[in-house]
Short mmCIF file of C-alpha atoms and ligand atoms in Angstrom, two decimals:
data_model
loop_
_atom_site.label_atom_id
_atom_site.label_comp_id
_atom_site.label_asym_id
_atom_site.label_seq_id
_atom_site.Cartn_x
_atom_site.Cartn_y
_atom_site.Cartn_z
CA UNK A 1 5.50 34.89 -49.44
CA UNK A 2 6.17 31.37 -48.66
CA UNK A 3 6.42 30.46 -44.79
CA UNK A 4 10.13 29.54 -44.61
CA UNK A 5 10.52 32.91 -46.40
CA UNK A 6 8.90 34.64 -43.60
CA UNK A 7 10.33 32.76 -40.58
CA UNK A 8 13.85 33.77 -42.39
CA UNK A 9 13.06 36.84 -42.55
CA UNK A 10 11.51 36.98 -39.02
CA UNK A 11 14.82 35.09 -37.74
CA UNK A 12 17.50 37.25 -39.64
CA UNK A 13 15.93 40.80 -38.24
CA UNK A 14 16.32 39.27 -34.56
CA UNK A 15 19.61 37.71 -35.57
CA UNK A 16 21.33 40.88 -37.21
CA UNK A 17 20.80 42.84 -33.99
CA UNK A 18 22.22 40.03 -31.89
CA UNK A 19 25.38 41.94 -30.36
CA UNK A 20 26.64 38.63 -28.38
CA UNK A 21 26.07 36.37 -31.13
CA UNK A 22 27.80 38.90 -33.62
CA UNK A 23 30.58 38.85 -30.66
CA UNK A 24 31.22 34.96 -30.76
CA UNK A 25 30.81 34.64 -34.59
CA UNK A 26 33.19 36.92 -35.55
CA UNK A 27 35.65 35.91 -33.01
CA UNK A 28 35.16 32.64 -34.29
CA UNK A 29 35.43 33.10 -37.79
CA UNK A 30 38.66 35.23 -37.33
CA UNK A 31 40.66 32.55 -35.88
CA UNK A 32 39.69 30.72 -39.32
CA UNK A 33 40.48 33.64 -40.92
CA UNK A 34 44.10 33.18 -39.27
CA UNK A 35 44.69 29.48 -39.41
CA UNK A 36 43.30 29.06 -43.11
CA UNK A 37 46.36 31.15 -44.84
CA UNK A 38 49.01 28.92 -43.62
CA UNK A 39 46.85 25.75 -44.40
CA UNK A 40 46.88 27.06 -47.98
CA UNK A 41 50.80 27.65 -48.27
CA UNK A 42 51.38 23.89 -48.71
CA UNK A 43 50.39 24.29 -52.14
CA UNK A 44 52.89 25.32 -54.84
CA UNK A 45 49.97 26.30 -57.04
CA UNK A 46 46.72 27.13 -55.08
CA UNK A 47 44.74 28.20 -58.27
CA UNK A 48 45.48 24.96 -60.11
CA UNK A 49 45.08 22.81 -57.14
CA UNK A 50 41.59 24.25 -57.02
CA UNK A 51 41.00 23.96 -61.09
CA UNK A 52 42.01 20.39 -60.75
CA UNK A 53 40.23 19.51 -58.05
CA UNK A 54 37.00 21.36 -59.46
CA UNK A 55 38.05 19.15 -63.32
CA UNK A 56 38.03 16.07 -61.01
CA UNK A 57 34.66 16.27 -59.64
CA UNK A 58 33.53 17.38 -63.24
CA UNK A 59 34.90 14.24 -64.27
CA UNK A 60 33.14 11.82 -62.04
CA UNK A 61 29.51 13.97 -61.94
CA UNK A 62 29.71 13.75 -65.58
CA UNK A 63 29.55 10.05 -66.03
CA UNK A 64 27.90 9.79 -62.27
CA UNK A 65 26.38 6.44 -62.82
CA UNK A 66 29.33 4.49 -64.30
CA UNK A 67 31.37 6.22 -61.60
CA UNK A 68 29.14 4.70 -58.56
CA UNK A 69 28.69 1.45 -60.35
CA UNK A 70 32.55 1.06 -60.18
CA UNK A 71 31.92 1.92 -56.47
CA UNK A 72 29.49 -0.17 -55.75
CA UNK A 73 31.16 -3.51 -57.86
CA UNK A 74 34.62 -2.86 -56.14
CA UNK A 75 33.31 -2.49 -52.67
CA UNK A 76 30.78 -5.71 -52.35
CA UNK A 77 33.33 -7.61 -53.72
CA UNK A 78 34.95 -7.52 -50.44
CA UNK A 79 31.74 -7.79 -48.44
CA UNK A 80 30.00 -4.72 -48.20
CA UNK A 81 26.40 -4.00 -48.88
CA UNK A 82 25.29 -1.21 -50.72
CA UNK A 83 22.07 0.49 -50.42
CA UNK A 84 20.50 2.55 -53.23
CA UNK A 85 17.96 5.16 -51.55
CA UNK A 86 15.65 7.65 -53.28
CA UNK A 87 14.93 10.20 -50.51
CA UNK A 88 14.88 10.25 -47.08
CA UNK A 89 12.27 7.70 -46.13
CA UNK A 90 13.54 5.21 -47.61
CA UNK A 91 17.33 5.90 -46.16
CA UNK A 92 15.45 5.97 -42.84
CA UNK A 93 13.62 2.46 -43.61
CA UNK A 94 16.88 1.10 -44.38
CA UNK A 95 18.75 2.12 -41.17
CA UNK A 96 15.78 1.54 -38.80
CA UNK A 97 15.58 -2.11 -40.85
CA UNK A 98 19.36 -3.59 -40.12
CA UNK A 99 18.98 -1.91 -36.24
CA UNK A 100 16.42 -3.84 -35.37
CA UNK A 101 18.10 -6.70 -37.30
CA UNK A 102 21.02 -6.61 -34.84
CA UNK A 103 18.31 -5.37 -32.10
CA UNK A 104 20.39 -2.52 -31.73
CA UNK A 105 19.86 -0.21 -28.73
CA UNK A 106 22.55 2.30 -29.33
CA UNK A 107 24.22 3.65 -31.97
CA UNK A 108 27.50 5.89 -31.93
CA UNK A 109 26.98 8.27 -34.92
CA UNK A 110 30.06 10.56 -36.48
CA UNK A 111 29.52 13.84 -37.89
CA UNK A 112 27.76 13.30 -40.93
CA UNK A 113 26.03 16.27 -42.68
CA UNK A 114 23.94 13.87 -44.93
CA UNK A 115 21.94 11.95 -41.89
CA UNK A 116 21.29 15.92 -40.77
CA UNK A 117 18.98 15.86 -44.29
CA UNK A 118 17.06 12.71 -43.19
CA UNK A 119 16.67 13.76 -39.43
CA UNK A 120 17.81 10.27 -38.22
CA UNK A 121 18.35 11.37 -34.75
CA UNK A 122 14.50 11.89 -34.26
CA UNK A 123 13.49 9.04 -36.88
CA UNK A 124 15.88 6.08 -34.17
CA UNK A 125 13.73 8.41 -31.35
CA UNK A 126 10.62 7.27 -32.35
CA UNK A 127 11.84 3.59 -32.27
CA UNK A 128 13.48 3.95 -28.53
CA UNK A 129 17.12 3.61 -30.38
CA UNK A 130 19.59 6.02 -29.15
CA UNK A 131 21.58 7.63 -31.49
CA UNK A 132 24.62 9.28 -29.76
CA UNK A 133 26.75 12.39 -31.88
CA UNK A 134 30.30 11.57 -30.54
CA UNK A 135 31.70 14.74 -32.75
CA UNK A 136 32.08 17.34 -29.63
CA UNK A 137 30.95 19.96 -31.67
CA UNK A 138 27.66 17.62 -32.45
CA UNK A 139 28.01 16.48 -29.12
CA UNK A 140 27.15 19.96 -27.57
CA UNK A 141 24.65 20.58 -30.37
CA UNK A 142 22.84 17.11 -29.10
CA UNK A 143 22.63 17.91 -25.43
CA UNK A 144 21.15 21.38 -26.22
CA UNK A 145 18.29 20.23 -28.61
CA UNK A 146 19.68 22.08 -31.33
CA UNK A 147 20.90 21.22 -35.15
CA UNK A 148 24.27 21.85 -36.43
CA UNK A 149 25.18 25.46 -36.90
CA UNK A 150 27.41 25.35 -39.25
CA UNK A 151 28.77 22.08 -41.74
CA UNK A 152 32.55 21.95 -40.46
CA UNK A 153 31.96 23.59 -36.82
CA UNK A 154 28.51 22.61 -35.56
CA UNK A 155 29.06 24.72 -32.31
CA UNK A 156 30.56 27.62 -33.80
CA UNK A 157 27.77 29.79 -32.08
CA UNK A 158 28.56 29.13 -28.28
CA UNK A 159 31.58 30.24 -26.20
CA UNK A 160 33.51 27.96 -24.18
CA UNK A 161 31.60 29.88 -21.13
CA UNK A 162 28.16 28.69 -22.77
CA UNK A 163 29.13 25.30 -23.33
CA UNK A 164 30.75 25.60 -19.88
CA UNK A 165 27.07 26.25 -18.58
CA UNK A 166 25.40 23.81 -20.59
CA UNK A 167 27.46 20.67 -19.12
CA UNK A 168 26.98 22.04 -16.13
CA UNK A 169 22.77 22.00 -16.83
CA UNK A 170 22.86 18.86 -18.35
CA UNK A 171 25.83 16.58 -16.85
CA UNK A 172 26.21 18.07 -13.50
CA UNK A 173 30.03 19.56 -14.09
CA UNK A 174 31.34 22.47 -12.66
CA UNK A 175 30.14 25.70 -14.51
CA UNK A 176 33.90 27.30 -14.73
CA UNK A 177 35.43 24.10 -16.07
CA UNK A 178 38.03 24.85 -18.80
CA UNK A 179 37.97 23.86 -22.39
CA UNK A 180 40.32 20.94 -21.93
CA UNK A 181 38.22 19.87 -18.58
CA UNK A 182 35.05 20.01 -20.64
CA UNK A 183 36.48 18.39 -23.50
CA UNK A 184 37.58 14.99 -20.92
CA UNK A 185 33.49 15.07 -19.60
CA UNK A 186 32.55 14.28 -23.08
CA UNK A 187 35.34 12.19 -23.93
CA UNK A 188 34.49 9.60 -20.67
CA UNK A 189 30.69 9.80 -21.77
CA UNK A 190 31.37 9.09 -24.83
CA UNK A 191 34.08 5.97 -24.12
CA UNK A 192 31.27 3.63 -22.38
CA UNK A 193 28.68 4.32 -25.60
CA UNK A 194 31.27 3.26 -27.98
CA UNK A 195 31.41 0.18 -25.33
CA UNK A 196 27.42 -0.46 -25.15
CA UNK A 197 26.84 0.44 -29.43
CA UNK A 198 25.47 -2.17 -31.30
CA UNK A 199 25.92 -0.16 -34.80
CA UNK A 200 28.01 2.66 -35.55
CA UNK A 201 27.24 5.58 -38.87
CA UNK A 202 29.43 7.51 -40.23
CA UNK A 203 29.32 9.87 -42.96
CA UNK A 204 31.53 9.78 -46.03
CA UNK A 205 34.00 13.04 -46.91
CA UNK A 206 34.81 11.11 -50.03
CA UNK A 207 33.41 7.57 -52.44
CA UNK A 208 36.31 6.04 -53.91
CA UNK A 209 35.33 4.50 -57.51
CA UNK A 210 38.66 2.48 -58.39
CA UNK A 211 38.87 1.10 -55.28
CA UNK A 212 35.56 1.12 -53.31
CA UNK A 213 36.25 2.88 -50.37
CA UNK A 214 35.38 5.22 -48.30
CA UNK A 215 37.35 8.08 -47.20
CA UNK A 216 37.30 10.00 -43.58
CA UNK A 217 38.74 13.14 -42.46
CA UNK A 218 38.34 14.05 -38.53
CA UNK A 219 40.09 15.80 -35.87
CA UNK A 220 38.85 13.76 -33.37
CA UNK A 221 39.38 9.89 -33.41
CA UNK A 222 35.68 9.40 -33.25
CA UNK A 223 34.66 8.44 -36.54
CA UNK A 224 37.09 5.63 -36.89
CA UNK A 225 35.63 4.41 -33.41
CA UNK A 226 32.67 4.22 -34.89
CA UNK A 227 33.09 2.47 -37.75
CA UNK A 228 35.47 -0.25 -35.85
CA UNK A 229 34.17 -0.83 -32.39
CA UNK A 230 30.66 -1.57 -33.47
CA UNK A 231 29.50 -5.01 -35.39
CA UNK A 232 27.77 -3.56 -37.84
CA UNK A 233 29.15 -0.38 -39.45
CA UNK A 234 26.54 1.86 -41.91
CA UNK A 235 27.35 4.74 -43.99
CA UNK A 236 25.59 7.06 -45.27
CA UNK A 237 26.64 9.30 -48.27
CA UNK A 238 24.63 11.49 -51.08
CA UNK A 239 25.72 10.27 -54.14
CA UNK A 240 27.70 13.07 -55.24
CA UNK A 241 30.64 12.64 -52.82
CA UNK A 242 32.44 9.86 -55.44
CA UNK A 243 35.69 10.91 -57.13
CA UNK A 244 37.12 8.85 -59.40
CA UNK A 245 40.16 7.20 -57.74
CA UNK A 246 42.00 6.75 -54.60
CA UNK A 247 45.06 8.85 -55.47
CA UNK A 248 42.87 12.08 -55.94
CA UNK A 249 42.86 12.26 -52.32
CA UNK A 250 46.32 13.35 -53.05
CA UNK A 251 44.85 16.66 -53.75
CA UNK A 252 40.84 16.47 -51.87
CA UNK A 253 42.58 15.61 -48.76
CA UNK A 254 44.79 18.66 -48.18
CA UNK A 255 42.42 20.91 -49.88
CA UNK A 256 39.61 20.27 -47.91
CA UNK A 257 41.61 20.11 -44.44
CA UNK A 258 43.27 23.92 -45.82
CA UNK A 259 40.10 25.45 -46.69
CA UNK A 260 37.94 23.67 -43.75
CA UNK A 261 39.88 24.58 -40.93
CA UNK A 262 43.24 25.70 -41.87
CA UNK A 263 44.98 22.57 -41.08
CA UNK A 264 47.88 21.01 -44.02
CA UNK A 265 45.96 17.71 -42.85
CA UNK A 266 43.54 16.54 -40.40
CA UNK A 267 44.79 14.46 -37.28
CA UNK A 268 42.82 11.46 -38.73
CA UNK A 269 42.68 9.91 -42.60
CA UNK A 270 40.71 6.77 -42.60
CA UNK A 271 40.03 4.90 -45.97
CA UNK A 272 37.55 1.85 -45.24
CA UNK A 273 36.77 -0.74 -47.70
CA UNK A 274 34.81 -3.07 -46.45
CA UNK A 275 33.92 -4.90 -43.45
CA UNK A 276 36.41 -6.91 -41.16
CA UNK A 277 38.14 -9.98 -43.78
CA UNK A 278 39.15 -13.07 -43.08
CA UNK A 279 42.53 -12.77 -40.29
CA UNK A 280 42.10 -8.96 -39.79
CA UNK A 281 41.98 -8.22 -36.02
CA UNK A 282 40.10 -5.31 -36.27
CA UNK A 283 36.61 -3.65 -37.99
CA UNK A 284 33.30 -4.46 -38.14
CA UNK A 285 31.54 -7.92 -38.88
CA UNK A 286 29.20 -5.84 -41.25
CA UNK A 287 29.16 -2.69 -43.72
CA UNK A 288 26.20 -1.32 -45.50
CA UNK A 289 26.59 2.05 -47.44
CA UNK A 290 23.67 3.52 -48.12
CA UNK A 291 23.70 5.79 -50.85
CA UNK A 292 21.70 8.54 -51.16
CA UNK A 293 20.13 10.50 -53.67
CA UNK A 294 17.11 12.73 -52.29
CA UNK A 295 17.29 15.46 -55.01
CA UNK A 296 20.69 14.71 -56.18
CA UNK A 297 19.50 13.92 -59.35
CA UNK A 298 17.19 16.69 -59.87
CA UNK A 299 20.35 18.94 -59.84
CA UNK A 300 22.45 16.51 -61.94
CA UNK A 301 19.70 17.25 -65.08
CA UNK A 302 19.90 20.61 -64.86
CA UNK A 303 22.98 21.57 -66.65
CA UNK A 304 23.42 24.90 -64.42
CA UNK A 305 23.26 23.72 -60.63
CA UNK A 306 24.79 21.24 -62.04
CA UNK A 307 28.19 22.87 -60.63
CA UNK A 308 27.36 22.60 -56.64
CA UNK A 309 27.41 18.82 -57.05
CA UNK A 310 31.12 19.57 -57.02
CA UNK A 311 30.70 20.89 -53.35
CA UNK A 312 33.38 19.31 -50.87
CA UNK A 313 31.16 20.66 -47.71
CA UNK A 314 34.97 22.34 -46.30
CA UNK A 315 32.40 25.74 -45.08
CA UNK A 316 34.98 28.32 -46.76
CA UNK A 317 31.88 30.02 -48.58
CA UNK A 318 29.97 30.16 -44.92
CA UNK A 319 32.86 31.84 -43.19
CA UNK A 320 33.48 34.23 -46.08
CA UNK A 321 29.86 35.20 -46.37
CA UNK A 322 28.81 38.68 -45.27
CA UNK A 323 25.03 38.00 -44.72
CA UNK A 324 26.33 34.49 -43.06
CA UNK A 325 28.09 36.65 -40.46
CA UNK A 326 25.40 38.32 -39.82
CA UNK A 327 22.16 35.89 -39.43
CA UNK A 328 24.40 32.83 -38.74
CA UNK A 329 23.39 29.14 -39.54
CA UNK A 330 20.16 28.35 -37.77
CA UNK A 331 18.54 31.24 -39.12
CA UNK A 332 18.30 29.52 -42.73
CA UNK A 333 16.12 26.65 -41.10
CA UNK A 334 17.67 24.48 -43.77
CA UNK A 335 20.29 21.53 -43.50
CA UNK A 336 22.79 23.18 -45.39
CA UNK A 337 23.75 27.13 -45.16
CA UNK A 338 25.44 29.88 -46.13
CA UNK A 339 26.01 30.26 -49.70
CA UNK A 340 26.35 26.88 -50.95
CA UNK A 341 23.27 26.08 -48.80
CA UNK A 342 21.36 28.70 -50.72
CA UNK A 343 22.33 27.47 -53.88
CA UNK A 344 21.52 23.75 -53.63
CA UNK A 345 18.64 24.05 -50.94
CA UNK A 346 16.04 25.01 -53.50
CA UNK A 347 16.65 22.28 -56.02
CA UNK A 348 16.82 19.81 -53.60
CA UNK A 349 13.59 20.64 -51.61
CA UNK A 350 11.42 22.85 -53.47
CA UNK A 351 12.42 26.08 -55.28
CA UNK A 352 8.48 27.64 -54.72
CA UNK A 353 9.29 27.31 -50.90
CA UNK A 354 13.11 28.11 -50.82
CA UNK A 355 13.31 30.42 -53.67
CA UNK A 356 14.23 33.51 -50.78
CA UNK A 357 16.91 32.01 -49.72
CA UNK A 358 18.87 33.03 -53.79
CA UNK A 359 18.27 36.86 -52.70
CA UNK A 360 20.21 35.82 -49.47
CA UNK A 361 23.09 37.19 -50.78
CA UNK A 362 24.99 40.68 -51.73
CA UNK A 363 26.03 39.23 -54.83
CA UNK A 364 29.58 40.52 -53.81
CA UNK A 365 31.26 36.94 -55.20
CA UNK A 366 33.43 36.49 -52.16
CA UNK A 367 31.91 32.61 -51.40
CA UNK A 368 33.32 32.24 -55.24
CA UNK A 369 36.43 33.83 -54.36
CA UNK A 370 37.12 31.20 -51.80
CA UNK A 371 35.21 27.72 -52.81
CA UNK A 372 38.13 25.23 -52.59
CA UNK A 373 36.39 23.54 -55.62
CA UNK A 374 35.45 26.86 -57.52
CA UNK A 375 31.58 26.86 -57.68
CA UNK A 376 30.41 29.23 -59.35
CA UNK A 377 28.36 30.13 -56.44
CA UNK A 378 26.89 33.87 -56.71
CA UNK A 379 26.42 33.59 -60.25
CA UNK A 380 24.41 30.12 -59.50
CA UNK A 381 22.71 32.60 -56.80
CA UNK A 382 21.38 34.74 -59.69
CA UNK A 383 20.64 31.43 -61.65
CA UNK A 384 18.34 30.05 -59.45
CA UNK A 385 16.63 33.70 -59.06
CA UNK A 386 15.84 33.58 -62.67
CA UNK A 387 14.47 29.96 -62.37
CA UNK A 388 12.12 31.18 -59.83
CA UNK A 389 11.19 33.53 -62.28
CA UNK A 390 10.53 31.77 -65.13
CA UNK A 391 8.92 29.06 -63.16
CA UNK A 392 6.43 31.37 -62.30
CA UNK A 393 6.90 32.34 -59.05
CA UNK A 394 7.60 36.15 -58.63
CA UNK A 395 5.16 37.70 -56.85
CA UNK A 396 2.51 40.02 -58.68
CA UNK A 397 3.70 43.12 -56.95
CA UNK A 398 7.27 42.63 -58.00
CA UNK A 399 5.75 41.24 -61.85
CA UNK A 400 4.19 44.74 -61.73
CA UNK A 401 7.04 46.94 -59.92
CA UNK A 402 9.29 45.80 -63.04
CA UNK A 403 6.48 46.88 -65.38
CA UNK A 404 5.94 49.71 -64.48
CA UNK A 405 9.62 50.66 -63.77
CA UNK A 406 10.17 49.70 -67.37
CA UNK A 407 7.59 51.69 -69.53
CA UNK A 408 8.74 54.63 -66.73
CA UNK A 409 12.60 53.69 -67.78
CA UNK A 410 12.13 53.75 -71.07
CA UNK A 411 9.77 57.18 -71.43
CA UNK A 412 11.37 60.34 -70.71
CA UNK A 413 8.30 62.27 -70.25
CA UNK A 414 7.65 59.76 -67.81
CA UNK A 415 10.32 60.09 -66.08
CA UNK A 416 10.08 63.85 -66.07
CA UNK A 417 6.21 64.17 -64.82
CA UNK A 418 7.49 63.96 -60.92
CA UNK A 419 10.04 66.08 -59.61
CA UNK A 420 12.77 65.51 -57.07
CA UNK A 421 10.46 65.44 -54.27
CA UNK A 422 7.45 63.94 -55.51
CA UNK A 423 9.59 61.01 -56.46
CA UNK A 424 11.35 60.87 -52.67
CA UNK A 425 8.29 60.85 -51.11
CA UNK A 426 7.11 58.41 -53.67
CA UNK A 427 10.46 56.01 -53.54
CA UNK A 428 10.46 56.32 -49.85
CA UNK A 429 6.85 55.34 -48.77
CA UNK A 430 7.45 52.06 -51.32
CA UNK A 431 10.51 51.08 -50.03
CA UNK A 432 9.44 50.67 -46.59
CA UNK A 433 11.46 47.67 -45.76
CA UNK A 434 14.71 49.22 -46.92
CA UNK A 435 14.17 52.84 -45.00
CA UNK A 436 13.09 50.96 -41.69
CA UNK A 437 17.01 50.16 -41.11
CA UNK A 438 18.80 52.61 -43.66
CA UNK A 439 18.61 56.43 -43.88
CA UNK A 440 15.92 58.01 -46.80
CA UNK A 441 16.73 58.02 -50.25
CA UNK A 442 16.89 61.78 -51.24
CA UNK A 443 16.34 62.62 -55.06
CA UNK A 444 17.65 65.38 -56.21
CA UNK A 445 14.85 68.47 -57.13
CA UNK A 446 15.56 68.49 -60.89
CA UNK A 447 15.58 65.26 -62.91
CA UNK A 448 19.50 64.51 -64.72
CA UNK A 449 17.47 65.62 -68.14
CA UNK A 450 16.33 69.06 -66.64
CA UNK A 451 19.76 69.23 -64.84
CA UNK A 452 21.55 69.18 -68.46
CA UNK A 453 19.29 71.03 -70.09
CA UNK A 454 20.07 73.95 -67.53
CA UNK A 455 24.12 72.48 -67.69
CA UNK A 456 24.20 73.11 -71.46
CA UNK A 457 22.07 76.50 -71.72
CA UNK A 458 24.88 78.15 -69.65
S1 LIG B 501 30.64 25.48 -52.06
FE1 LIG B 501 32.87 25.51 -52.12
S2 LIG B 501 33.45 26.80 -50.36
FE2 LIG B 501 31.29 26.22 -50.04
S3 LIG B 501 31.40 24.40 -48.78
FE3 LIG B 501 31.32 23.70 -50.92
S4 LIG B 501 33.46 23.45 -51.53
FE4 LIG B 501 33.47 24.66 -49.66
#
């Protein structure tokens, strides 16, 4: 068993029997539940917005490099750089490089998923830069010491009375302060940083070939603060978030807002293409998009997995996922979670190591049901279980289990050497890990074949 295997499974046994975090989850993820059906009424057609959405990312993973080429020559033509990074070193190198270039002190930081995978927080750390999350959900995340829970709603875990207690630990507020008083704390921390910020990152919800821009959804103002209050703005985006043109948004736009949070739009759309041109009053002096690969690749030449390129990250598969609910987001130990994080986690980092993470699942296709972009996700579940497989990496006892369950399967006399409860004290001393939290398996005394033998004689 592979470590991250057994702190997951370690984490999920304390996890499922966590009564207060079952509490907040699922009060959580019902008020999604509630807001994401109206969302979804905007659409005429919700099963062909999907298909075309899920044909449009087809179209631009397909022909990936052309399609970021005609990114890349449409956005330096008005000034930006672009960055090409293999993994997360090097996207680290980069950033770290044009901070100290502007001797950069602080940086204002948007939600961004992608800087999650290189751990930039910790990397700016080492080099006494302060990198600020002014996301409130990332925010709270920040001042506890703890990653993102979940991709759309990093806080999802904690109650207002938790986060309540944590400002009061950590900024000195009152303990019974509301959600709108907590909310204003954060907002007047977070004014003066966007004040003091020499650089500002931001993620990217969407690369725009035809035109070479970048597309932002946010609830919260604070991505477009900082990518315009800062001198230098840098993005950073894995290269799978291009679509073809700019009036696709058209459709990604609503769909993602619908599916994400239940919202017909989010309170802020911001395309950027570039830094601040000649006569504009406002933007940046300087944009750099680094672009991000990092096992991207690896996934785009193998024809099955393929499919998750097409992810939008809108967290529909999270909410609607049964074992999610259960073990929540940290529990995975992984960047990405849930479902799609199961799916893609192994082919970007290692499938030896993550390989657990595709029996995560009850198989019961509901993330499928409800991907905005219509990843096939539990059948890519079962795909990446049979890579594992034919990689090599099923452990003996389970090479052997199958074995011998197969000659037993396929031999009657076999099958009829034990009786009923020779075979439940058999199946229940094996099975150890499934009759520690579920009642025994009881066999019945005669096997089916004696059972019709005696059926038929009367
Ligand atoms: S896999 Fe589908 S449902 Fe899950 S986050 Fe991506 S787009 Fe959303």
């Amino acid at each position: 068993m592979s470590q991250s295997s057994s702190i997951f499974q370690k984490k999920s046994k304390e996890k499922a029997f966590d009564r207060d975090h079952r509490k907040v989850i699922n009060f959580n993820i019902a008020k999604y539940n509630a807001a994401v059906p109206g969302g979804q009424e905007q659409f005429a057609d919700l099963n062909l917005a999907r298909e075309r959405a899920k044909n449009l990312k087809w179209k631009a993973i397909e022909v990936l490099d052309q399609t970021l080429e005609n990114f890349e020559a449409n956005i330096t033509k008005r000034g930006a750089k672009v960055i090409w990074c293999e993994d997360a070193r090097q996207a680290n190198e980069a950033i770290l490089e044009i901070c100290k270039e502007k001797n950069c002190k602080t940086l204002v930081k948007s939600k961004s998923m992608v800087t999650e995978e290189l751990h930039l927080n910790d990397h700016l750390a080492k080099h006494n830069i302060e990198s600020v999350e002014t996301d409130l959900g990332e925010y709270i995340q920040q001042l506890d010491g703890e990653p993102p829970y979940h991709i759309v709603t990093p806080a999802m875990h904690k109650s207002r009375e938790q986060i309540a207690q944590l400002f009061a630990e950590k900024l000195g507020t009152d303990p019974n302060d509301s959600a709108e008083q907590l909310t204003l704390t954060a907002r007047e921390k977070l004014r003066q940083k966007y004040m003091d910020a020499e650089v500002g990152v931001t993620g990217a919800n969407f690369l725009i070939a035809d035109i070479g821009g970048i597309a932002i959804t946010e609830n919260e103002g604070n991505a477009r603060l900082s990518c315009s209050m800062p001198k230098t703005h840098i993005v950073v985006a894995g290269i799978e978030k291009v679509i073809p043109s700019l009036t696709d948004l058209a459709l990604f736009w609503p769909l993602l807002s619908s599916f994400g949070t239940g919202q017909r739009i989010t309170s802020y759309s911001t395309v950027v293409t570039g830094p601040r041109q000649e006569g504009e009053t406002d933007g940046p002096d300087e944009m750099y998009i680094i672009l991000l690969d990092n096992g991207r690749t690896k996934m785009l030449a193998n024809e099955k997995a393929r499919e998750a390129l097409y992810c939008i990250r809108c967290g529909a598969c999270l909410n609607a996922c049964p074992v999610y609910k259960n073990i929540g987001g940290h529990t995975y130990n992984t960047t990405y979670s849930g479902p799609i994080g199961s799916v893609i986690t192994p082919h970007l980092k290692d499938m030896k190591e993550w390989k657990h993470l595709s029996h995560a699942s009850s198989l019961c296709g509901n993330c499928t049901e409800v991907c905005a972009v219509k990843i096939n996700l539990h059948e890519l579940l079962l795909e990446n279980r049979h890579e594992a497989v034919e990689e090599g990496y099923a452990p003996v006892v389970e090479k052997i289990s199958w074995k011998l369950w197969k000659t037993a399967m396929l031999k009657r006399g076999m099958m009829n050497i034990a009786n009923g409860n020779m075979k439940t004290s058999f199946i229940n001393a094996v099975a150890g890990a499934w009759t520690r939290n579920h009642s025994k398996l009881k066999f019945p005394k005669e096997s089916f074949n004696e059972q019709w033998k005696e059926k038929n004689k009367k």
